[in-house]
Tab-separated table of C-alpha atoms and ligand atoms in Angstrom:
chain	number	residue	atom	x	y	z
S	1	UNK	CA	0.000	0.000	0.000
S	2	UNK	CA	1.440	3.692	-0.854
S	3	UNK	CA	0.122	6.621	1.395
S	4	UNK	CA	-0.247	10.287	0.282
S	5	UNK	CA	-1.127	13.344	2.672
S	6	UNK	CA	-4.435	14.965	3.300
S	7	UNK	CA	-3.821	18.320	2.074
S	8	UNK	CA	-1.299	20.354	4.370
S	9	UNK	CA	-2.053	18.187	7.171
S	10	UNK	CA	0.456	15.488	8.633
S	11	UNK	CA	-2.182	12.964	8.316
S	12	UNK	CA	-1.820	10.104	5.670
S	13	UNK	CA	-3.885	7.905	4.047
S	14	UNK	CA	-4.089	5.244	1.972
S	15	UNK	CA	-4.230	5.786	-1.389
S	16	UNK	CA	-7.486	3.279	-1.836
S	17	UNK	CA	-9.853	3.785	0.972
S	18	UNK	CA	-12.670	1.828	1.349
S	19	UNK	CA	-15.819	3.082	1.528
S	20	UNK	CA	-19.615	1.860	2.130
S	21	UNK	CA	-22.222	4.230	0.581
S	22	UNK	CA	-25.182	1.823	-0.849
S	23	UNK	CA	-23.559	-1.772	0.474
S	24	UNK	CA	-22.768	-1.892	4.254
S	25	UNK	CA	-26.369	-2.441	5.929
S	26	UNK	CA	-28.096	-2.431	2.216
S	27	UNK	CA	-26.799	-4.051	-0.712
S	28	UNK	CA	-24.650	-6.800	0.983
S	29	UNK	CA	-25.139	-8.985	4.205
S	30	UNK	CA	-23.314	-8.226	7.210
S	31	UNK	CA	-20.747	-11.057	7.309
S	32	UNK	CA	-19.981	-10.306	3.159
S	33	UNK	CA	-19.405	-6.451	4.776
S	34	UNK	CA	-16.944	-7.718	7.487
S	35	UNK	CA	-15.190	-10.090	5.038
S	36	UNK	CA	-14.703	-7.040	2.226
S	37	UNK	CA	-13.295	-5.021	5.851
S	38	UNK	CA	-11.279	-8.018	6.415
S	39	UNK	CA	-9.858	-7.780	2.619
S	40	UNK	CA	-9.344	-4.092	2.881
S	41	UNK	CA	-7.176	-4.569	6.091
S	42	UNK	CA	-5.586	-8.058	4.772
S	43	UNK	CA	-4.722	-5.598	1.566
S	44	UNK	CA	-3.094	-2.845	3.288
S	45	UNK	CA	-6.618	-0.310	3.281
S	46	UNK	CA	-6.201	1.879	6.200
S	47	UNK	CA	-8.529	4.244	6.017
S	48	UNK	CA	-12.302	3.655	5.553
S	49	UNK	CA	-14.877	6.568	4.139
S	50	UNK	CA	-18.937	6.177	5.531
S	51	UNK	CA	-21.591	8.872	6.413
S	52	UNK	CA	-23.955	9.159	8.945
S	53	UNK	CA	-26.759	8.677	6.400
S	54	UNK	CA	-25.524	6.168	4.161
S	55	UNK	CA	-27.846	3.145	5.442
S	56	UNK	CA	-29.842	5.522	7.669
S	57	UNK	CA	-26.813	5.138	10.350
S	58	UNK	CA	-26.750	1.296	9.698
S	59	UNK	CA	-23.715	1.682	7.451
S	60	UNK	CA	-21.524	3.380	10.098
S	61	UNK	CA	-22.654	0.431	12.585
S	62	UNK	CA	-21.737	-2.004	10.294
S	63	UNK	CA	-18.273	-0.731	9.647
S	64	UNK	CA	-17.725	-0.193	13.290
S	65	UNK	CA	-18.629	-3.882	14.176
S	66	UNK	CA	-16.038	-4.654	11.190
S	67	UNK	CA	-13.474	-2.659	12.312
S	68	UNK	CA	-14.085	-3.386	16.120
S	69	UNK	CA	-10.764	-5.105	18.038
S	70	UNK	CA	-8.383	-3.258	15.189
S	71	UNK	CA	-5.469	-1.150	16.781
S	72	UNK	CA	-7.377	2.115	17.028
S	73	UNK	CA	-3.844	4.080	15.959
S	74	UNK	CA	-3.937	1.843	13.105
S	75	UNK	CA	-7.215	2.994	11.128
S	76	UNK	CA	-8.258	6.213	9.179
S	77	UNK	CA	-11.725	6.539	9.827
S	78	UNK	CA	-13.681	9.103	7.776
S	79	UNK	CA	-17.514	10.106	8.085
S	80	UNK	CA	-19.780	13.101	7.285
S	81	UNK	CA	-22.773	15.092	8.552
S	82	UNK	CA	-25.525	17.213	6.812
S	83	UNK	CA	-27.981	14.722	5.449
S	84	UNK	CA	-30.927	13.697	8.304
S	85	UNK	CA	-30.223	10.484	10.022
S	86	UNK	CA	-33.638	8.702	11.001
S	87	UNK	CA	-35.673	11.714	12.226
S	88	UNK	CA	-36.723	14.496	9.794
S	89	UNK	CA	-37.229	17.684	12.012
S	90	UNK	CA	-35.993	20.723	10.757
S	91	UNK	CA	-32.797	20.794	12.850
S	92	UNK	CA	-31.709	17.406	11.443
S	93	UNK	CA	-30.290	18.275	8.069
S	94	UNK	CA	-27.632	21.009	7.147
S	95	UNK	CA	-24.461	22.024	9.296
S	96	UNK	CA	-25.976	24.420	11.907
S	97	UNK	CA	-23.781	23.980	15.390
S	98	UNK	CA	-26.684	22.433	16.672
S	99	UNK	CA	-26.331	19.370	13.696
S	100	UNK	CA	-22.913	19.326	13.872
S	101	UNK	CA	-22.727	18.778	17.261
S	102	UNK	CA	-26.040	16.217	17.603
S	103	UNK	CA	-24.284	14.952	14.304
S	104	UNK	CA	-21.015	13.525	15.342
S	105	UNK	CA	-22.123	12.031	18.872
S	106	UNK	CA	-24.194	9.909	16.449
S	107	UNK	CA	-21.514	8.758	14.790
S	108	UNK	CA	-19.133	7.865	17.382
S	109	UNK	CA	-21.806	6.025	19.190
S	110	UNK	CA	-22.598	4.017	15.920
S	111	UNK	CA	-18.827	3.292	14.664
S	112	UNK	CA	-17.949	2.636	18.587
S	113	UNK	CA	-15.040	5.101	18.988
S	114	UNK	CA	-13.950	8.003	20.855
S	115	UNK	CA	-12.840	9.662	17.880
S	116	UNK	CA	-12.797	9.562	13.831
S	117	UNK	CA	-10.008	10.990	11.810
S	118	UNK	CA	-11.674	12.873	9.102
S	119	UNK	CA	-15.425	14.419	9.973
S	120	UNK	CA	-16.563	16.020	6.483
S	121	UNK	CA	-19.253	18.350	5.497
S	122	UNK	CA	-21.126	15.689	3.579
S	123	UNK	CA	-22.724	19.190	1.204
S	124	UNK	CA	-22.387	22.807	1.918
S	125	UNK	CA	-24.865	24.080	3.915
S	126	UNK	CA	-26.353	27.492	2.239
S	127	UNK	CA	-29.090	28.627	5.153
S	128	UNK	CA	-26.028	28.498	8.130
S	129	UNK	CA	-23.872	30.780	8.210
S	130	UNK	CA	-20.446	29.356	6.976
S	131	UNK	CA	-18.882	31.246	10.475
S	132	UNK	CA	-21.068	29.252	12.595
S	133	UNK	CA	-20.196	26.032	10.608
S	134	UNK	CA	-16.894	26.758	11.108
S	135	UNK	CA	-17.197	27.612	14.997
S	136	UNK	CA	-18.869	24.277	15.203
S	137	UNK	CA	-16.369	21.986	13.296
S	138	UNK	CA	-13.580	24.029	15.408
S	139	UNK	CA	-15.522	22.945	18.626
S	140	UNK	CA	-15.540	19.447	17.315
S	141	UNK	CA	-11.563	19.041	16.970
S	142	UNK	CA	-11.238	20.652	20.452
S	143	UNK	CA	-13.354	17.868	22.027
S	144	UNK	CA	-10.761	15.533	20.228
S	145	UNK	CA	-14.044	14.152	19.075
S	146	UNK	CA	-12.498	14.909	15.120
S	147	UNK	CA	-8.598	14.805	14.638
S	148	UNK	CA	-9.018	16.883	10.733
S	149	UNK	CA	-12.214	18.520	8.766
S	150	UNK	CA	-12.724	17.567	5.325
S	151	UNK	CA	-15.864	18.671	3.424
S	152	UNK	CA	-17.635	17.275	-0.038
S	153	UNK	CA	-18.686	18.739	-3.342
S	154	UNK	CA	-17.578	22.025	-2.021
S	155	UNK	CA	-17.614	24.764	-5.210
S	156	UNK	CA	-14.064	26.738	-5.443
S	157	UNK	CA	-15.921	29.487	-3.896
S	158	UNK	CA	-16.742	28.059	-0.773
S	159	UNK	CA	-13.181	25.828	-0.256
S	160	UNK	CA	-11.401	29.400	-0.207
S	161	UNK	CA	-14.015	31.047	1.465
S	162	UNK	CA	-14.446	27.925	4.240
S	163	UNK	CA	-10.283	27.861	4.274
S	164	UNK	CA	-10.020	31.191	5.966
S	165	UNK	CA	-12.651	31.486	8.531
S	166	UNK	CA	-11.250	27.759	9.432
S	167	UNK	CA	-7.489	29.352	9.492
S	168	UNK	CA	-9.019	32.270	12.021
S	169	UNK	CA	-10.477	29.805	14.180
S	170	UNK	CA	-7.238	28.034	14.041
S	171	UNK	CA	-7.837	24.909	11.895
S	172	UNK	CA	-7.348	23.450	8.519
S	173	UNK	CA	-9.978	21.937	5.858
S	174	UNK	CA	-7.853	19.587	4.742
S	175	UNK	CA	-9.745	17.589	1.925
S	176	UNK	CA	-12.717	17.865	-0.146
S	177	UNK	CA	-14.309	14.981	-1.678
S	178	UNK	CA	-15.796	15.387	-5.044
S	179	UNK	CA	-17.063	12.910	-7.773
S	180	UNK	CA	-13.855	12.247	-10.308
S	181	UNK	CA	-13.229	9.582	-12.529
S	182	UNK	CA	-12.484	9.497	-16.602
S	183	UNK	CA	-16.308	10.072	-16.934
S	184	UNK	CA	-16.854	12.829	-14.470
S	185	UNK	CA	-14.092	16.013	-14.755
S	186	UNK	CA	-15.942	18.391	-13.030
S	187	UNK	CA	-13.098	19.327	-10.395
S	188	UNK	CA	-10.545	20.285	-12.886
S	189	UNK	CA	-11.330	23.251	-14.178
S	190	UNK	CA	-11.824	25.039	-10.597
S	191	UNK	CA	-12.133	22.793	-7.719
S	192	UNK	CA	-8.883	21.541	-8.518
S	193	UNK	CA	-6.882	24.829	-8.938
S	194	UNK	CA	-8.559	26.277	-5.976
S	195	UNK	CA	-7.952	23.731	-3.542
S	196	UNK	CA	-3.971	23.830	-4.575
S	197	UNK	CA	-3.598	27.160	-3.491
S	198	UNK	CA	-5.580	27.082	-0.632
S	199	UNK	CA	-3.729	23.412	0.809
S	200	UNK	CA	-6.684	20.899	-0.252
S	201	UNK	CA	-6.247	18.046	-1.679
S	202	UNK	CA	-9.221	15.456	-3.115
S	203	UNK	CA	-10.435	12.239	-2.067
S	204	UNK	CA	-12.471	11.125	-4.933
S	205	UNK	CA	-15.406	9.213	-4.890
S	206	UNK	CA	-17.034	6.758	-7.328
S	207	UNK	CA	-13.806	6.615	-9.499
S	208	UNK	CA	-15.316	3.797	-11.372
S	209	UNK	CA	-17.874	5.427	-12.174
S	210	UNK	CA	-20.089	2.825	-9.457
S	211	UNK	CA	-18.459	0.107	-11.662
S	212	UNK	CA	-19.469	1.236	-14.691
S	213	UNK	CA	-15.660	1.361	-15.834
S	214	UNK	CA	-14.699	-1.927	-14.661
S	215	UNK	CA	-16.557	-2.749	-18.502
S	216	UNK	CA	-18.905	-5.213	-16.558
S	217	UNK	CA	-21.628	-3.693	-18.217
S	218	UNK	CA	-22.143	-4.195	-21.745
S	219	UNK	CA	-24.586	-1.843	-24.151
S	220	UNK	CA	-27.615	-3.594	-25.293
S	221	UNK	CA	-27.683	-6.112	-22.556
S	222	UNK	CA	-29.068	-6.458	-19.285
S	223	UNK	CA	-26.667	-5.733	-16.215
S	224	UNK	CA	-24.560	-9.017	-14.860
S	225	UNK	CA	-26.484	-10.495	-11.400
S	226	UNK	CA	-26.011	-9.018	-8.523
S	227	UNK	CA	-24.449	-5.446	-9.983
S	228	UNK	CA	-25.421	-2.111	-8.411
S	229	UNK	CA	-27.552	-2.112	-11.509
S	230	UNK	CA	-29.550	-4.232	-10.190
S	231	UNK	CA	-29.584	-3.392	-6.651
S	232	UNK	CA	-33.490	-2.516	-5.945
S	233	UNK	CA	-32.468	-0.696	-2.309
S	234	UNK	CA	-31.270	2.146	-4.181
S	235	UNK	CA	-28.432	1.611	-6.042
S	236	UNK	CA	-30.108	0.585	-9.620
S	237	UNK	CA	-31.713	4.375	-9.121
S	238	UNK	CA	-27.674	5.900	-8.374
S	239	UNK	CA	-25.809	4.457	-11.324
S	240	UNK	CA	-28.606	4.717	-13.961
S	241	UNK	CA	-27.480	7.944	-15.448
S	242	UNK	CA	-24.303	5.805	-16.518
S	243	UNK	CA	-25.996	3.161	-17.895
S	244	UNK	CA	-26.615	5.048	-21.659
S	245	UNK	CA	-25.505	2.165	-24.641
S	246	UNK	CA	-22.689	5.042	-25.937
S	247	UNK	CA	-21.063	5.009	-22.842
S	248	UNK	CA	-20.949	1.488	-22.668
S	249	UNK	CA	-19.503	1.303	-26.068
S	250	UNK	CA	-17.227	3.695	-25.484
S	251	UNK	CA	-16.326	2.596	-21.758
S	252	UNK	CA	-15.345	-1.250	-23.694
S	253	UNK	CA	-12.468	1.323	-25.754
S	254	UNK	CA	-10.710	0.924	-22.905
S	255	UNK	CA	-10.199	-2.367	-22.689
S	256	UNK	CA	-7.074	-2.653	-25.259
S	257	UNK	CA	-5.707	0.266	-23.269
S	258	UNK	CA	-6.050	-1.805	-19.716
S	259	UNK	CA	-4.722	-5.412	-21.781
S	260	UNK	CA	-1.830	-3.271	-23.663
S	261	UNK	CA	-0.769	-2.617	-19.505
S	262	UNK	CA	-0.772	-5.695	-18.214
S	263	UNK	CA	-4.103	-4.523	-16.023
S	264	UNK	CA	-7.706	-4.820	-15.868
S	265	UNK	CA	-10.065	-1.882	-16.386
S	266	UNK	CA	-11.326	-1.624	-12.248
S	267	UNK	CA	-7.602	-0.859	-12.350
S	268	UNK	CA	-7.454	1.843	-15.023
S	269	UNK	CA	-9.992	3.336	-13.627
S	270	UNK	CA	-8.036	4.054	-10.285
S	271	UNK	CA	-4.937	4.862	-11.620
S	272	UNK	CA	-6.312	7.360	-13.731
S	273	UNK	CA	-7.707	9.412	-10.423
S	274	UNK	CA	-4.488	8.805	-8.916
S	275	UNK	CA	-2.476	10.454	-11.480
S	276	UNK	CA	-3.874	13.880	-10.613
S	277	UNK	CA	-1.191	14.854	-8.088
S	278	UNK	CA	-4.325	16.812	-6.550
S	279	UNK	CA	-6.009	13.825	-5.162
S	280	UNK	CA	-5.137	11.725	-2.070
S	281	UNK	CA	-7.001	8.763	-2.591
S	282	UNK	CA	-9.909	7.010	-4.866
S	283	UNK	CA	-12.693	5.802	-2.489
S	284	UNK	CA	-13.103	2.435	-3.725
S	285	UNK	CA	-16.369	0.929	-3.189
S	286	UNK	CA	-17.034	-3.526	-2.998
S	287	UNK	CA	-19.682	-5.948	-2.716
S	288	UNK	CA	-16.915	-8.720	-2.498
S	289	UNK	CA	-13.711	-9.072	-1.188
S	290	UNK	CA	-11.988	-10.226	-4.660
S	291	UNK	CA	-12.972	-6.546	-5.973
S	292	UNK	CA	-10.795	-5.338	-3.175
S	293	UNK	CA	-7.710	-7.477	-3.961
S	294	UNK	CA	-8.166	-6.726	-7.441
S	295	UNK	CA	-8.294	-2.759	-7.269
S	296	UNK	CA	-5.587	-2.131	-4.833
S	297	UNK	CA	-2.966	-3.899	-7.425
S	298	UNK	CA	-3.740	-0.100	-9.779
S	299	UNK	CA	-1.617	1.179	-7.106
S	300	UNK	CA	1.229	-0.886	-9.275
S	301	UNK	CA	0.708	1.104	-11.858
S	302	UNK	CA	1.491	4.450	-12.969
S	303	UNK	CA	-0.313	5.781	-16.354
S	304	UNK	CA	1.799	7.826	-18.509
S	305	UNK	CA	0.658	10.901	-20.616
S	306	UNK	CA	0.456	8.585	-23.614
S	307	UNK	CA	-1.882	6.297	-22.005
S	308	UNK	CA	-3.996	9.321	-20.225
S	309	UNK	CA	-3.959	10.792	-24.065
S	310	UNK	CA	-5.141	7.496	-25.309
S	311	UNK	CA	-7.914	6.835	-22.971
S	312	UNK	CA	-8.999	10.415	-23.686
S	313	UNK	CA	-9.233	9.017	-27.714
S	314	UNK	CA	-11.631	6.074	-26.413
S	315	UNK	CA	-13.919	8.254	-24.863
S	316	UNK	CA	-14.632	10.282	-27.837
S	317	UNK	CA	-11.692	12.969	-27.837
S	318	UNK	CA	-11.197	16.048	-25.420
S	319	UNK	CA	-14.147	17.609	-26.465
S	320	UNK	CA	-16.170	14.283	-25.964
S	321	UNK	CA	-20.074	14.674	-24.504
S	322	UNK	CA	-19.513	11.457	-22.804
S	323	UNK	CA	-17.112	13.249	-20.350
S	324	UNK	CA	-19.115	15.810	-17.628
S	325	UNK	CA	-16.690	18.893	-17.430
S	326	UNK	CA	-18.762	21.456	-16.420
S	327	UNK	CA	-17.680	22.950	-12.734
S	328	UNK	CA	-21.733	24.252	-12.356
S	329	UNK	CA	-22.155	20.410	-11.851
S	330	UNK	CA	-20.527	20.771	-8.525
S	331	UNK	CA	-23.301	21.292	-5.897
S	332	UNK	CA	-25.133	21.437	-2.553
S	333	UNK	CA	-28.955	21.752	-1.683
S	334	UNK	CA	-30.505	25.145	-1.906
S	335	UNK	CA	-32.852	24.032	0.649
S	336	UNK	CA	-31.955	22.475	3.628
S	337	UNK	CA	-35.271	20.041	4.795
S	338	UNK	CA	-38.422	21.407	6.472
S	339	UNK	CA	-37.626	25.088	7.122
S	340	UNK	CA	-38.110	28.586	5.919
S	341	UNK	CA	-35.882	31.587	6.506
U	401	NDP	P1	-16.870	2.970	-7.252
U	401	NDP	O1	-16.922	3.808	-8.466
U	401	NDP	O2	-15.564	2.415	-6.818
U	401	NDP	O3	-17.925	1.776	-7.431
U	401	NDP	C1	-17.873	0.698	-6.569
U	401	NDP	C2	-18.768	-0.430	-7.060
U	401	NDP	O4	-18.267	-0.922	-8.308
U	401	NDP	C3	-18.727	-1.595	-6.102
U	401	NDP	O5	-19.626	-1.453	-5.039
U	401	NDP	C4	-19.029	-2.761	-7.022
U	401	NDP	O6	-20.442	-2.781	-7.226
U	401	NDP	C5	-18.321	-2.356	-8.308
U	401	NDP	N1	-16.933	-2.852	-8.330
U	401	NDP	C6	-15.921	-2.563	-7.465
U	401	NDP	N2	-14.800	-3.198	-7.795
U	401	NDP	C7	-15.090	-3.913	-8.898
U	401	NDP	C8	-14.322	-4.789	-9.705
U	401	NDP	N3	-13.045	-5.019	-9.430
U	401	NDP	N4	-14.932	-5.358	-10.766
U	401	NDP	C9	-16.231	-5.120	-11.045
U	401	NDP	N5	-17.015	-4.310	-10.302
U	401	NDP	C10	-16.441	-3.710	-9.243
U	401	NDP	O7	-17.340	3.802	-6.017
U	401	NDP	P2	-18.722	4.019	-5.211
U	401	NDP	O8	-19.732	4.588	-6.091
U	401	NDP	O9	-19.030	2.776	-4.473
U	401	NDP	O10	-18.253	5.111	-4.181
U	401	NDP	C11	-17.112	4.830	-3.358
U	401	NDP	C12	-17.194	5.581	-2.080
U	401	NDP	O11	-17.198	6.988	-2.305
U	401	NDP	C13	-18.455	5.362	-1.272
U	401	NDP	O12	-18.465	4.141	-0.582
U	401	NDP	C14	-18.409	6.531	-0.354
U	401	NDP	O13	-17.453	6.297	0.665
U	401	NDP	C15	-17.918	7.624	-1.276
U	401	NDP	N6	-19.038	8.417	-1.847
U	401	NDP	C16	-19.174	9.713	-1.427
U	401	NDP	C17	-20.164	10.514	-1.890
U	401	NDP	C18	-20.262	11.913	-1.396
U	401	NDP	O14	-21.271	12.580	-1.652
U	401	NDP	N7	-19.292	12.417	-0.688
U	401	NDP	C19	-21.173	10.015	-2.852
U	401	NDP	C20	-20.938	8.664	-3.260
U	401	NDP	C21	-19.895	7.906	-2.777
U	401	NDP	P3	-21.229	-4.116	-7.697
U	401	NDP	O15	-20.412	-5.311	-7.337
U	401	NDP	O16	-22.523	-4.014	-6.940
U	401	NDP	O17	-21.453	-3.930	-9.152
């Protein structure tokens, strides 16, 4: 396993996290979750991405049990707040200091530690105001209840804007976590640039685009068994906007690429995130622990401009509509849930 800093911070993690949006207390069983933990660990995976909502809270419980009897000192644990948990009141949602706080007691009682590495601001919250956000993720780090503060699908904007109220109140955001992968670009424009000058770096989520460039899925046919596709708790709804027959196509183009390397195309996919020298890690999600053995082995491999130019050709060229580029795609709720200024 290779390890990369979070931003400015002294914290590192490993370069494939695992992560449990749509499987840990949904899509898979409970034992298949601890044996995909087990394969993370067995594989070198340190640090592990969830979210208070992902399972309504059952996800974070799951990956707690998992984890539960690990060194503590030897474990990255991420989570987030802003989406409700269970209850739908109007304090329940967004990153008010009332939230935040409520928000990560939640999660420590559910994961079964005293403390999680990385708390993120799952969205950005536009009804708080971002000083009282930032007073309450302060608050949270002097508890010791959060070692660092990352946030997610922050704009430019708000990273630099976030950066220096957290610098007056004498922290850091060290990480943002945006969508990236070759099929979603929407970070590079902005995000990206942004974030280097103010000391951010990425941790990137579905960087296979939920599978879809692992070339499992072929255009015209129906989705293999047991696929997120067909996952009727939610995740056939997440990955449908991927599942368009010219994507496929296109998405199979890569498969000379990924043979010509010696690879496989869960592989390429990863690499290719980890070749911007912006991002940390790729959060890797699995509904078996073979997907885990076979996705950490991209971190053997290092793409070279020829290859990045040449899986640019297979998607349809630089200009290609297959590829989302534009940095208005990176967003938060207007609205928080049930409440009116
Ligand atoms: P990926 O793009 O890595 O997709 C993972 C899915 O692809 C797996 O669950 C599995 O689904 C399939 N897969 C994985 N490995 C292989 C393989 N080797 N061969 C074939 N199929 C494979 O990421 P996710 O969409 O799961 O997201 C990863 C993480 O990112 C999440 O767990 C979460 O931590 C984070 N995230 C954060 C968000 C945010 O708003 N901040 C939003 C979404 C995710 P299957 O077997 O069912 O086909």
């Amino acid at each position: 396993m290779a390890y990369r800093f979070l931003g400015e911070s002294g914290l590192k993690v490993s370069e494939v996290v695992y992560g449990n949006w749509l499987t840990h207390g949904s899509q898979v069983e409970n034992d298949t979750a601890t044996a995909c933990v087990r394969a993370a660990l067995d594989a070198g995976i340190t640090s592990f991405d969830t979210a208070d909502v992902y399972a309504d809270g059952v996800a974070e419980s799951v990956l707690g049990a998992a984890l539960r009897g690990e060194p503590r000192e030897s474990l990255e644990i991420f989570t987030k707040v802003y989406f409700p948990v269970g209850r739908r009141g109007p304090n329940d949602t967004g990153l008010s200091r009332k939230h935040i706080r409520e928000g990560i007691d939640g999660s420590l009682r559910r994961l079964g530690v005293d403390y999680v590495d990385l708390y993120q601001a799952h969205r950005f919250d536009h009804e708080t105001p971002l000083e009282e956000t930032i007073q309450a993720f302060a608050d949270v780090v002097r508890q010791g209840k959060a070692l660092y503060i990352g946030v997610s699908e922050w704009t430019e904007q708000e990273l630099r804007e976030g950066q220096e109220l957290a610098r007056q109140a004498g922290f850091r955001i060290v990480s943002n976590q945006p969508q990236y992968s070759m099929l979603w670009r929407v970070i590079e424009s902005r995000v990206v640039p942004a974030s280097r000058v103010v000391g951010i770096s990425q941790i990137v989520w579905s960087p296979m685009a939920q599978g879809v460039l692992s070339g499992k899925y072929l255009p015209g046919q129906a989705p293999p068994a047991g696929s997120r596709a067909t996952d009727d708790k939610g995740g056939d709804v997440m990955i449908k906007g991927y599942l368009r027959d010219e994507v496929l196509a296109a998405v199979q183009g890569l498969r000379p690429i990924a043979d010509g390397l010696g690879i496989t195309m869960p592989q390429l996919a990863i690499a290719w995130v980890l070749a911007n020298d912006n991002v940390s890690a790729a959060l890797v999600g699995a509904t078996r622990p073979e997907q885990i053995a076979e996705n950490v082995k991209a971190l053997e491999v290092r793409l070279t401009p020829e290859v990045l130019i040449a899986i640019d050709h297979a998607l349809g060229g630089p200009d290609s509509e297959l590829i989302e580029r534009d940095p208005a795609r990176t967003k938060s709720p207007s609205h928080r849930l049930g409440g009116v200024r």
